[in-house]
């Protein structure tokens, strides 16, 4: 069972491993949207958006519902937005660590020059 869960998690994170897919999920976090709306808001061409949406649908991360001749996309599970928020916090923590390290390096460098 643990191996199955680890495989699920690995596949899930692979599905998230593209900047446009992340952007699409962030946009859908604000509400359901059509391909054209996503394309416009993401500033990307329609074929790229459609391709990434297909991957997200295949992995059951988003769902699509027909509305006339349009398909309206939504998040399958709104918890994905919390996951992305946690990822942003982790990224920010890494930035803080890197800035702190750079500041320390700069201070050490200044001290060495003054000797």
Tab-separated table of C-alpha atoms in Angstrom:
chain	number	residue	atom	x	y	z
A	1	UNK	CA	0.000	0.000	0.000
A	2	UNK	CA	2.809	2.440	0.835
A	3	UNK	CA	4.421	1.803	-2.541
A	4	UNK	CA	1.138	2.553	-4.316
A	5	UNK	CA	0.777	5.814	-2.383
A	6	UNK	CA	4.361	6.805	-3.172
A	7	UNK	CA	3.764	6.104	-6.859
A	8	UNK	CA	0.552	8.144	-6.771
A	9	UNK	CA	2.395	11.062	-5.151
A	10	UNK	CA	5.257	10.849	-7.649
A	11	UNK	CA	2.834	10.842	-10.600
A	12	UNK	CA	0.857	13.677	-9.043
A	13	UNK	CA	3.937	15.862	-8.611
A	14	UNK	CA	5.120	15.014	-12.130
A	15	UNK	CA	1.803	16.367	-13.392
A	16	UNK	CA	2.526	19.632	-11.576
A	17	UNK	CA	6.073	19.853	-12.912
A	18	UNK	CA	5.475	22.512	-15.581
A	19	UNK	CA	5.228	26.294	-15.115
A	20	UNK	CA	2.174	26.672	-17.367
A	21	UNK	CA	0.324	23.882	-15.544
A	22	UNK	CA	1.035	25.627	-12.229
A	23	UNK	CA	-0.220	28.924	-13.701
A	24	UNK	CA	-3.388	27.223	-14.964
A	25	UNK	CA	-4.066	25.768	-11.519
A	26	UNK	CA	-3.520	29.158	-9.880
A	27	UNK	CA	-5.983	30.725	-12.333
A	28	UNK	CA	-8.550	28.004	-11.694
A	29	UNK	CA	-8.131	28.664	-7.982
A	30	UNK	CA	-9.920	31.956	-8.664
A	31	UNK	CA	-12.834	30.138	-10.305
A	32	UNK	CA	-13.857	28.005	-13.272
A	33	UNK	CA	-12.647	29.166	-16.681
A	34	UNK	CA	-12.780	28.285	-20.365
A	35	UNK	CA	-9.692	27.589	-22.458
A	36	UNK	CA	-9.935	31.070	-23.985
A	37	UNK	CA	-10.100	32.713	-20.554
A	38	UNK	CA	-7.128	30.689	-19.317
A	39	UNK	CA	-5.198	31.470	-22.494
A	40	UNK	CA	-5.857	35.195	-22.148
A	41	UNK	CA	-5.016	35.358	-18.437
A	42	UNK	CA	-1.917	33.161	-18.767
A	43	UNK	CA	-0.676	35.037	-21.823
A	44	UNK	CA	-0.047	31.787	-23.655
A	45	UNK	CA	-1.167	30.401	-26.961
A	46	UNK	CA	-4.262	28.207	-27.057
A	47	UNK	CA	-2.546	25.030	-28.215
A	48	UNK	CA	-0.101	25.148	-25.282
A	49	UNK	CA	-2.935	25.745	-22.804
A	50	UNK	CA	-5.017	22.934	-24.311
A	51	UNK	CA	-2.063	20.554	-24.177
A	52	UNK	CA	-1.388	21.314	-20.516
A	53	UNK	CA	-5.087	21.071	-19.636
A	54	UNK	CA	-5.177	17.642	-21.264
A	55	UNK	CA	-2.326	16.476	-19.000
A	56	UNK	CA	-4.065	17.900	-15.924
A	57	UNK	CA	-7.323	16.188	-16.936
A	58	UNK	CA	-5.581	12.874	-17.558
A	59	UNK	CA	-4.133	13.018	-14.036
A	60	UNK	CA	-7.585	13.944	-12.608
A	61	UNK	CA	-6.334	17.290	-11.294
A	62	UNK	CA	-8.868	19.338	-13.265
A	63	UNK	CA	-12.253	18.523	-14.724
A	64	UNK	CA	-13.898	19.837	-17.851
A	65	UNK	CA	-17.617	20.383	-18.334
A	66	UNK	CA	-19.226	21.088	-21.700
A	67	UNK	CA	-21.085	24.391	-21.905
A	68	UNK	CA	-22.404	24.690	-25.432
A	69	UNK	CA	-19.355	24.690	-27.672
A	70	UNK	CA	-16.992	25.553	-24.792
A	71	UNK	CA	-15.424	23.451	-22.100
A	72	UNK	CA	-15.310	25.010	-18.652
A	73	UNK	CA	-12.427	23.813	-16.493
A	74	UNK	CA	-12.348	23.602	-12.719
A	75	UNK	CA	-10.127	22.164	-10.023
A	76	UNK	CA	-11.081	18.621	-9.099
A	77	UNK	CA	-9.992	19.287	-5.520
A	78	UNK	CA	-9.674	22.847	-4.172
A	79	UNK	CA	-6.942	21.638	-1.778
A	80	UNK	CA	-4.540	21.990	-4.708
A	81	UNK	CA	-4.502	25.735	-3.993
A	82	UNK	CA	-3.352	25.059	-0.436
A	83	UNK	CA	-0.635	22.765	-1.777
A	84	UNK	CA	0.577	25.517	-4.115
A	85	UNK	CA	0.518	28.012	-1.233
A	86	UNK	CA	2.687	25.674	0.856
A	87	UNK	CA	5.084	25.301	-2.105
A	88	UNK	CA	5.267	29.118	-2.281
A	89	UNK	CA	6.096	29.263	1.442
A	90	UNK	CA	8.843	26.663	1.014
A	91	UNK	CA	10.248	28.667	-1.905
A	92	UNK	CA	10.174	31.847	0.186
A	93	UNK	CA	11.946	30.052	3.052
A	94	UNK	CA	14.675	28.973	0.648
A	95	UNK	CA	14.976	32.553	-0.604
A	96	UNK	CA	15.326	33.859	2.937
A	97	UNK	CA	18.031	31.275	3.624
A	98	UNK	CA	19.865	32.182	0.417
A	99	UNK	CA	19.666	35.921	1.164
A	100	UNK	CA	20.921	35.342	4.710
A	101	UNK	CA	23.820	33.291	3.362
A	102	UNK	CA	24.666	35.972	0.790
A	103	UNK	CA	24.534	38.689	3.469
A	104	UNK	CA	26.899	36.676	5.670
A	105	UNK	CA	29.232	36.092	2.729
A	106	UNK	CA	29.180	39.810	1.936
A	107	UNK	CA	29.946	40.718	5.570
A	108	UNK	CA	32.815	38.209	5.679
A	109	UNK	CA	34.142	39.592	2.405
A	110	UNK	CA	33.988	43.181	3.732
A	111	UNK	CA	35.835	42.127	6.902
A	112	UNK	CA	38.558	40.431	4.846
A	113	UNK	CA	39.055	43.554	2.729
A	114	UNK	CA	39.469	45.713	5.859
A	115	UNK	CA	42.258	43.531	7.269
